[in-house]
GROMACS .gro file of C-alpha atoms in nm:
model
  293
    1MET     CA    1  -2.435  20.230   6.131
    2THR     CA    2  -2.303  20.119   5.792
    3ALA     CA    3  -2.193  19.785   5.936
    4TYR     CA    4  -2.536  19.738   6.095
    5ILE     CA    5  -2.716  19.807   5.767
    6LEU     CA    6  -2.486  19.573   5.574
    7ASN     CA    7  -2.544  19.301   5.834
    8LEU     CA    8  -2.920  19.345   5.803
    9LEU     CA    9  -2.906  19.334   5.423
   10VAL     CA   10  -2.702  19.013   5.427
   11LEU     CA   11  -2.951  18.845   5.660
   12ILE     CA   12  -3.243  18.967   5.446
   13SER     CA   13  -3.079  18.816   5.137
   14VAL     CA   14  -3.023  18.483   5.317
   15TYR     CA   15  -3.384  18.466   5.432
   16ALA     CA   16  -3.502  18.579   5.088
   17ILE     CA   17  -3.332  18.268   4.949
   18LEU     CA   18  -3.511  18.056   5.209
   19SER     CA   19  -3.851  18.210   5.139
   20THR     CA   20  -3.802  18.187   4.761
   21THR     CA   21  -3.718  17.817   4.782
   22LEU     CA   22  -4.012  17.747   5.014
   23ASN     CA   23  -4.240  17.945   4.782
   24PHE     CA   24  -4.145  17.704   4.504
   25ILE     CA   25  -4.329  17.419   4.675
   26ILE     CA   26  -4.599  17.621   4.852
   27GLY     CA   27  -4.693  17.853   4.569
   28TYR     CA   28  -4.652  17.625   4.270
   29ALA     CA   29  -4.705  17.275   4.408
   30GLY     CA   30  -4.938  17.345   4.699
   31ILE     CA   31  -4.707  17.159   4.939
   32PHE     CA   32  -4.688  17.317   5.285
   33SER     CA   33  -4.379  17.221   5.482
   34LEU     CA   34  -4.283  17.301   5.840
   35ALA     CA   35  -3.935  17.152   5.797
   36HIS     CA   36  -3.760  17.414   5.583
   37ALA     CA   37  -3.533  17.509   5.873
   38VAL     CA   38  -3.407  17.149   5.873
   39PHE     CA   39  -3.255  17.186   5.527
   40PHE     CA   40  -3.132  17.534   5.619
   41GLY     CA   41  -2.949  17.373   5.910
   42ILE     CA   42  -2.816  17.075   5.714
   43GLY     CA   43  -2.673  17.316   5.459
   44GLY     CA   44  -2.507  17.522   5.729
   45TYR     CA   45  -2.359  17.232   5.924
   46THR     CA   46  -2.237  17.049   5.614
   47ALA     CA   47  -2.075  17.358   5.462
   48ALA     CA   48  -1.910  17.436   5.796
   49LEU     CA   49  -1.761  17.087   5.831
   50VAL     CA   50  -1.638  17.083   5.471
   51ALA     CA   51  -1.482  17.427   5.518
   52MET     CA   52  -1.310  17.328   5.843
   53ASN     CA   53  -1.190  16.984   5.734
   54VAL     CA   54  -1.149  16.999   5.356
   55THR     CA   55  -1.162  17.345   5.202
   56PRO     CA   56  -1.361  17.668   5.248
   57GLU     CA   57  -1.394  17.704   4.871
   58PHE     CA   58  -1.754  17.805   4.794
   59PHE     CA   59  -1.785  17.578   4.490
   60VAL     CA   60  -1.684  17.277   4.699
   61ALA     CA   61  -1.864  17.338   5.028
   62VAL     CA   62  -2.198  17.448   4.881
   63PRO     CA   63  -2.247  17.148   4.647
   64PHE     CA   64  -2.179  16.916   4.944
   65ALA     CA   65  -2.436  17.111   5.147
   66MET     CA   66  -2.693  17.088   4.866
   67ALA     CA   67  -2.636  16.715   4.823
   68ALA     CA   68  -2.677  16.648   5.196
   69ALA     CA   69  -3.004  16.844   5.206
   70ALA     CA   70  -3.134  16.673   4.892
   71ILE     CA   71  -3.066  16.327   5.032
   72THR     CA   72  -3.227  16.414   5.364
   73SER     CA   73  -3.533  16.556   5.188
   74LEU     CA   74  -3.593  16.216   5.030
   75LEU     CA   75  -3.648  16.076   5.380
   76LEU     CA   76  -3.940  16.316   5.409
   77ALA     CA   77  -4.063  16.323   5.052
   78LEU     CA   78  -4.075  15.956   4.954
   79PRO     CA   79  -4.309  15.835   5.233
   80ALA     CA   80  -4.494  16.159   5.305
   81LEU     CA   81  -4.583  16.266   4.952
   82ARG     CA   82  -4.799  15.958   4.905
   83VAL     CA   83  -5.053  16.137   5.120
   84ARG     CA   84  -5.217  16.475   5.080
   85GLY     CA   85  -5.236  16.814   5.246
   86GLU     CA   86  -5.240  16.807   5.622
   87TYR     CA   87  -5.068  16.468   5.640
   88PHE     CA   88  -4.758  16.607   5.473
   89VAL     CA   89  -4.763  16.905   5.709
   90ALA     CA   90  -4.771  16.661   6.001
   91ALA     CA   91  -4.484  16.459   5.853
   92SER     CA   92  -4.275  16.771   5.799
   93LEU     CA   93  -4.343  16.881   6.156
   94GLY     CA   94  -4.224  16.542   6.277
   95LEU     CA   95  -3.902  16.578   6.075
   96GLN     CA   96  -3.848  16.926   6.218
   97VAL     CA   97  -3.883  16.800   6.576
   98LEU     CA   98  -3.654  16.503   6.507
   99ALA     CA   99  -3.394  16.725   6.340
  100VAL     CA  100  -3.379  16.964   6.635
  101THR     CA  101  -3.305  16.668   6.861
  102LEU     CA  102  -3.032  16.542   6.627
  103PHE     CA  103  -2.881  16.889   6.589
  104SER     CA  104  -2.869  16.915   6.969
  105GLU     CA  105  -2.729  16.569   7.038
  106TRP     CA  106  -2.513  16.474   6.737
  107LYS     CA  107  -2.204  16.647   6.873
  108SER     CA  108  -1.958  16.507   6.618
  109PHE     CA  109  -2.156  16.670   6.337
  110THR     CA  110  -2.321  16.974   6.493
  111GLY     CA  111  -2.119  17.043   6.805
  112GLY     CA  112  -2.431  16.986   7.013
  113ILE     CA  113  -2.590  17.278   7.196
  114GLY     CA  114  -2.261  17.466   7.178
  115GLY     CA  115  -2.268  17.460   6.799
  116VAL     CA  116  -1.985  17.486   6.549
  117ILE     CA  117  -1.737  17.767   6.607
  118GLY     CA  118  -1.440  17.899   6.413
  119ILE     CA  119  -1.587  17.850   6.066
  120PRO     CA  120  -1.330  17.996   5.823
  121ALA     CA  121  -1.412  18.269   5.574
  122VAL     CA  122  -1.555  18.136   5.251
  123GLU     CA  123  -1.329  18.148   4.947
  124LEU     CA  124  -1.412  18.218   4.584
  125PHE     CA  125  -1.147  18.070   4.354
  126GLY     CA  126  -0.898  18.089   4.639
  127TYR     CA  127  -0.977  18.445   4.747
  128PRO     CA  128  -1.132  18.485   5.094
  129VAL     CA  129  -1.461  18.674   5.123
  130TYR     CA  130  -1.478  18.831   5.466
  131LYS     CA  131  -1.585  19.194   5.421
  132PRO     CA  132  -1.960  19.249   5.474
  133TRP     CA  133  -2.011  19.427   5.142
  134GLN     CA  134  -1.835  19.144   4.958
  135PHE     CA  135  -2.054  18.890   5.131
  136LEU     CA  136  -2.363  19.094   5.048
  137VAL     CA  137  -2.275  19.092   4.679
  138MET     CA  138  -2.215  18.717   4.687
  139SER     CA  139  -2.541  18.644   4.867
  140LEU     CA  140  -2.738  18.867   4.628
  141ILE     CA  141  -2.585  18.688   4.330
  142CYS     CA  142  -2.690  18.355   4.485
  143LEU     CA  143  -3.041  18.493   4.538
  144VAL     CA  144  -3.069  18.607   4.176
  145ILE     CA  145  -2.945  18.271   4.047
  146ILE     CA  146  -3.197  18.083   4.261
  147ILE     CA  147  -3.480  18.309   4.146
  148VAL     CA  148  -3.381  18.248   3.784
  149ILE     CA  149  -3.367  17.871   3.842
  150THR     CA  150  -3.708  17.853   4.008
  151ARG     CA  151  -3.876  18.087   3.760
  152THR     CA  152  -3.731  17.894   3.467
  153LEU     CA  153  -3.859  17.566   3.609
  154VAL     CA  154  -4.204  17.714   3.669
  155HIS     CA  155  -4.236  17.791   3.298
  156THR     CA  156  -4.136  17.441   3.185
  157SER     CA  157  -4.359  17.136   3.152
  158PHE     CA  158  -4.242  17.036   3.500
  159GLY     CA  159  -4.370  17.366   3.640
  160ARG     CA  160  -4.702  17.330   3.461
  161SER     CA  161  -4.735  16.983   3.611
  162LEU     CA  162  -4.670  17.127   3.956
  163LYS     CA  163  -4.943  17.387   3.912
  164ALA     CA  164  -5.181  17.123   3.783
  165ILE     CA  165  -5.120  16.918   4.099
  166ARG     CA  166  -5.167  17.229   4.312
  167ASP     CA  167  -5.500  17.315   4.149
  168SER     CA  168  -5.640  16.961   4.144
  169GLU     CA  169  -5.439  16.656   4.237
  170SER     CA  170  -5.718  16.424   4.127
  171ALA     CA  171  -5.738  16.587   3.783
  172ALA     CA  172  -5.359  16.573   3.745
  173LEU     CA  173  -5.363  16.204   3.833
  174ALA     CA  174  -5.644  16.139   3.586
  175SER     CA  175  -5.442  16.311   3.311
  176GLY     CA  176  -5.162  16.059   3.360
  177LYS     CA  177  -4.911  16.262   3.562
  178ASN     CA  178  -4.687  16.077   3.806
  179ILE     CA  179  -4.778  16.287   4.108
  180THR     CA  180  -4.540  16.121   4.355
  181VAL     CA  181  -4.233  16.167   4.134
  182ILE     CA  182  -4.318  16.529   4.046
  183LYS     CA  183  -4.383  16.628   4.407
  184THR     CA  184  -4.073  16.445   4.528
  185LEU     CA  185  -3.853  16.625   4.273
  186SER     CA  186  -3.999  16.961   4.375
  187VAL     CA  187  -3.925  16.899   4.744
  188VAL     CA  188  -3.572  16.778   4.669
  189LEU     CA  189  -3.502  17.085   4.455
  190SER     CA  190  -3.648  17.323   4.713
  191SER     CA  191  -3.450  17.161   4.996
  192SER     CA  192  -3.118  17.156   4.810
  193LEU     CA  193  -3.152  17.525   4.719
  194ALA     CA  194  -3.245  17.607   5.080
  195ALA     CA  195  -2.910  17.454   5.178
  196VAL     CA  196  -2.738  17.736   4.986
  197ALA     CA  197  -2.889  17.979   5.237
  198GLY     CA  198  -2.761  17.759   5.521
  199ALA     CA  199  -2.408  17.758   5.379
  200LEU     CA  200  -2.411  18.137   5.333
  201TYR     CA  201  -2.540  18.184   5.687
  202ALA     CA  202  -2.272  17.959   5.836
  203PHE     CA  203  -1.991  18.132   5.649
  204TYR     CA  204  -2.120  18.478   5.733
  205MET     CA  205  -2.177  18.418   6.103
  206SER     CA  206  -1.863  18.200   6.149
  207PHE     CA  207  -2.070  18.018   6.412
  208ILE     CA  208  -2.393  17.820   6.404
  209ASN     CA  209  -2.596  17.625   6.654
  210VAL     CA  210  -2.935  17.461   6.678
  211GLN     CA  211  -3.112  17.782   6.784
  212SER     CA  212  -3.108  17.907   6.425
  213PHE     CA  213  -3.279  17.597   6.284
  214MET     CA  214  -3.574  17.534   6.513
  215LEU     CA  215  -3.946  17.526   6.441
  216ASP     CA  216  -3.968  17.903   6.494
  217THR     CA  217  -3.746  17.950   6.188
  218SER     CA  218  -3.963  17.725   5.971
  219VAL     CA  219  -4.273  17.917   6.082
  220LEU     CA  220  -4.098  18.249   6.020
  221VAL     CA  221  -4.004  18.151   5.664
  222MET     CA  222  -4.356  18.027   5.594
  223ALA     CA  223  -4.490  18.358   5.724
  224MET     CA  224  -4.256  18.542   5.485
  225VAL     CA  225  -4.401  18.349   5.192
  226ILE     CA  226  -4.765  18.385   5.293
  227ILE     CA  227  -4.744  18.751   5.395
  228GLY     CA  228  -4.539  18.845   5.090
  229GLY     CA  229  -4.752  18.649   4.845
  230THR     CA  230  -4.727  18.294   4.715
  231ALA     CA  231  -4.660  18.202   4.351
  232THR     CA  232  -4.495  18.539   4.283
  233ILE     CA  233  -4.135  18.650   4.236
  234MET     CA  234  -4.146  18.953   4.460
  235GLY     CA  235  -4.374  18.816   4.731
  236PRO     CA  236  -4.112  18.610   4.920
  237LEU     CA  237  -3.861  18.894   4.884
  238VAL     CA  238  -4.103  19.150   5.026
  239GLY     CA  239  -4.203  18.912   5.304
  240ALA     CA  240  -3.841  18.843   5.397
  241ALA     CA  241  -3.754  19.213   5.404
  242LEU     CA  242  -4.058  19.306   5.614
  243LEU     CA  243  -4.019  19.034   5.873
  244MET     CA  244  -3.643  19.081   5.904
  245LEU     CA  245  -3.681  19.457   5.944
  246MET     CA  246  -3.964  19.428   6.195
  247PRO     CA  247  -3.753  19.337   6.502
  248SER     CA  248  -3.526  19.634   6.434
  249ALA     CA  249  -3.825  19.865   6.391
  250LEU     CA  250  -3.985  19.745   6.715
  251THR     CA  251  -3.672  19.823   6.915
  252TYR     CA  252  -3.710  20.190   6.820
  253LEU     CA  253  -4.055  20.206   6.980
  254SER     CA  254  -3.952  20.322   7.326
  255PHE     CA  255  -4.297  20.265   7.479
  256LEU     CA  256  -4.265  19.889   7.423
  257PRO     CA  257  -4.097  19.681   7.698
  258GLN     CA  258  -3.766  19.576   7.543
  259THR     CA  259  -3.763  19.247   7.730
  260GLU     CA  260  -4.086  19.147   7.555
  261ILE     CA  261  -3.987  19.237   7.199
  262GLY     CA  262  -3.971  18.870   7.097
  263SER     CA  263  -4.327  18.801   7.217
  264ILE     CA  264  -4.457  19.122   7.061
  265GLN     CA  265  -4.293  19.024   6.735
  266GLN     CA  266  -4.475  18.689   6.734
  267ILE     CA  267  -4.805  18.866   6.803
  268VAL     CA  268  -4.745  19.103   6.511
  269TYR     CA  269  -4.665  18.808   6.280
  270GLY     CA  270  -4.986  18.632   6.376
  271LEU     CA  271  -5.197  18.946   6.349
  272ALA     CA  272  -5.050  19.029   6.008
  273MET     CA  273  -5.129  18.682   5.875
  274VAL     CA  274  -5.486  18.691   6.008
  275LEU     CA  275  -5.552  19.035   5.856
  276LEU     CA  276  -5.403  18.929   5.525
  277MET     CA  277  -5.618  18.617   5.512
  278ILE     CA  278  -5.923  18.838   5.564
  279PHE     CA  279  -5.846  19.134   5.339
  280ARG     CA  280  -5.583  19.007   5.093
  281PRO     CA  281  -5.556  18.627   5.093
  282GLY     CA  282  -5.305  18.632   4.806
  283GLY     CA  283  -5.049  18.822   5.015
  284ILE     CA  284  -4.905  19.173   4.980
  285VAL     CA  285  -4.773  19.103   4.630
  286SER     CA  286  -5.055  18.939   4.440
  287ALA     CA  287  -5.217  18.984   4.102
  288HIS     CA  288  -5.535  18.846   4.257
  289PRO     CA  289  -5.619  19.032   4.584
  290GLY     CA  290  -5.915  18.803   4.634
  291GLY     CA  291  -5.678  18.511   4.671
  292GLY     CA  292  -5.707  18.345   4.334
  293LYS     CA  293  -5.402  18.199   4.162
   0.00000   0.00000   0.00000
């Protein structure tokens, strides 16, 4: 039971990193992306290859993973951020679909459908981290650092510019802000930090394949942000914990058909989001229950 709980806590911390980084662009810049799983996957695959072919040292593999995700995000951000709202969502969806195909077919990088196996234990200054409790501590430290980074940025002039763009892009443009550059930097930062979660996931599981980085994952992470509460510190954390605990909770309901747990889970996600949009648009954690920022 202890091992099960530790495993669940590690996965919650990994998805909390993902939801926190997505919240940075959704909550503070008003940019909705359906491609966050792409950068999650790029981080995982890159860290795995560096660990297997160069070194499993955390402070080598993770920067490579972040750089790869940042560069890839430019392919989405530079052309797509010249348009608004739903057009960026469509562009991010296109990237997500393309990435799944590449993850499935680019066997020299991703191992194809079979994935990457035999990923070595991550090392910190030469010491391997392989015990679940050690990995939990490391992932929580990464989560705290990422929260500090995003919260610090939000309270700088860059963060104020992001919120200005979120509230009124036309007004921000009229005030002289370079909207394309600001939005591009926010997407690059969010994507590179999401790669940290991918690296942690790859090292923890010792195996990754395309199934972990599909559209369902992007939708799940977005649901964590929206259900938890956008533009808050605790919202993405609460959302990640709730949606990661839900499958485990559903399995204890004996009257539910166990073979349909996945479908029931999707129904619960959708129902929760609909109810929240009606009764608490700002999410579970929100200073403005009516949905205001």
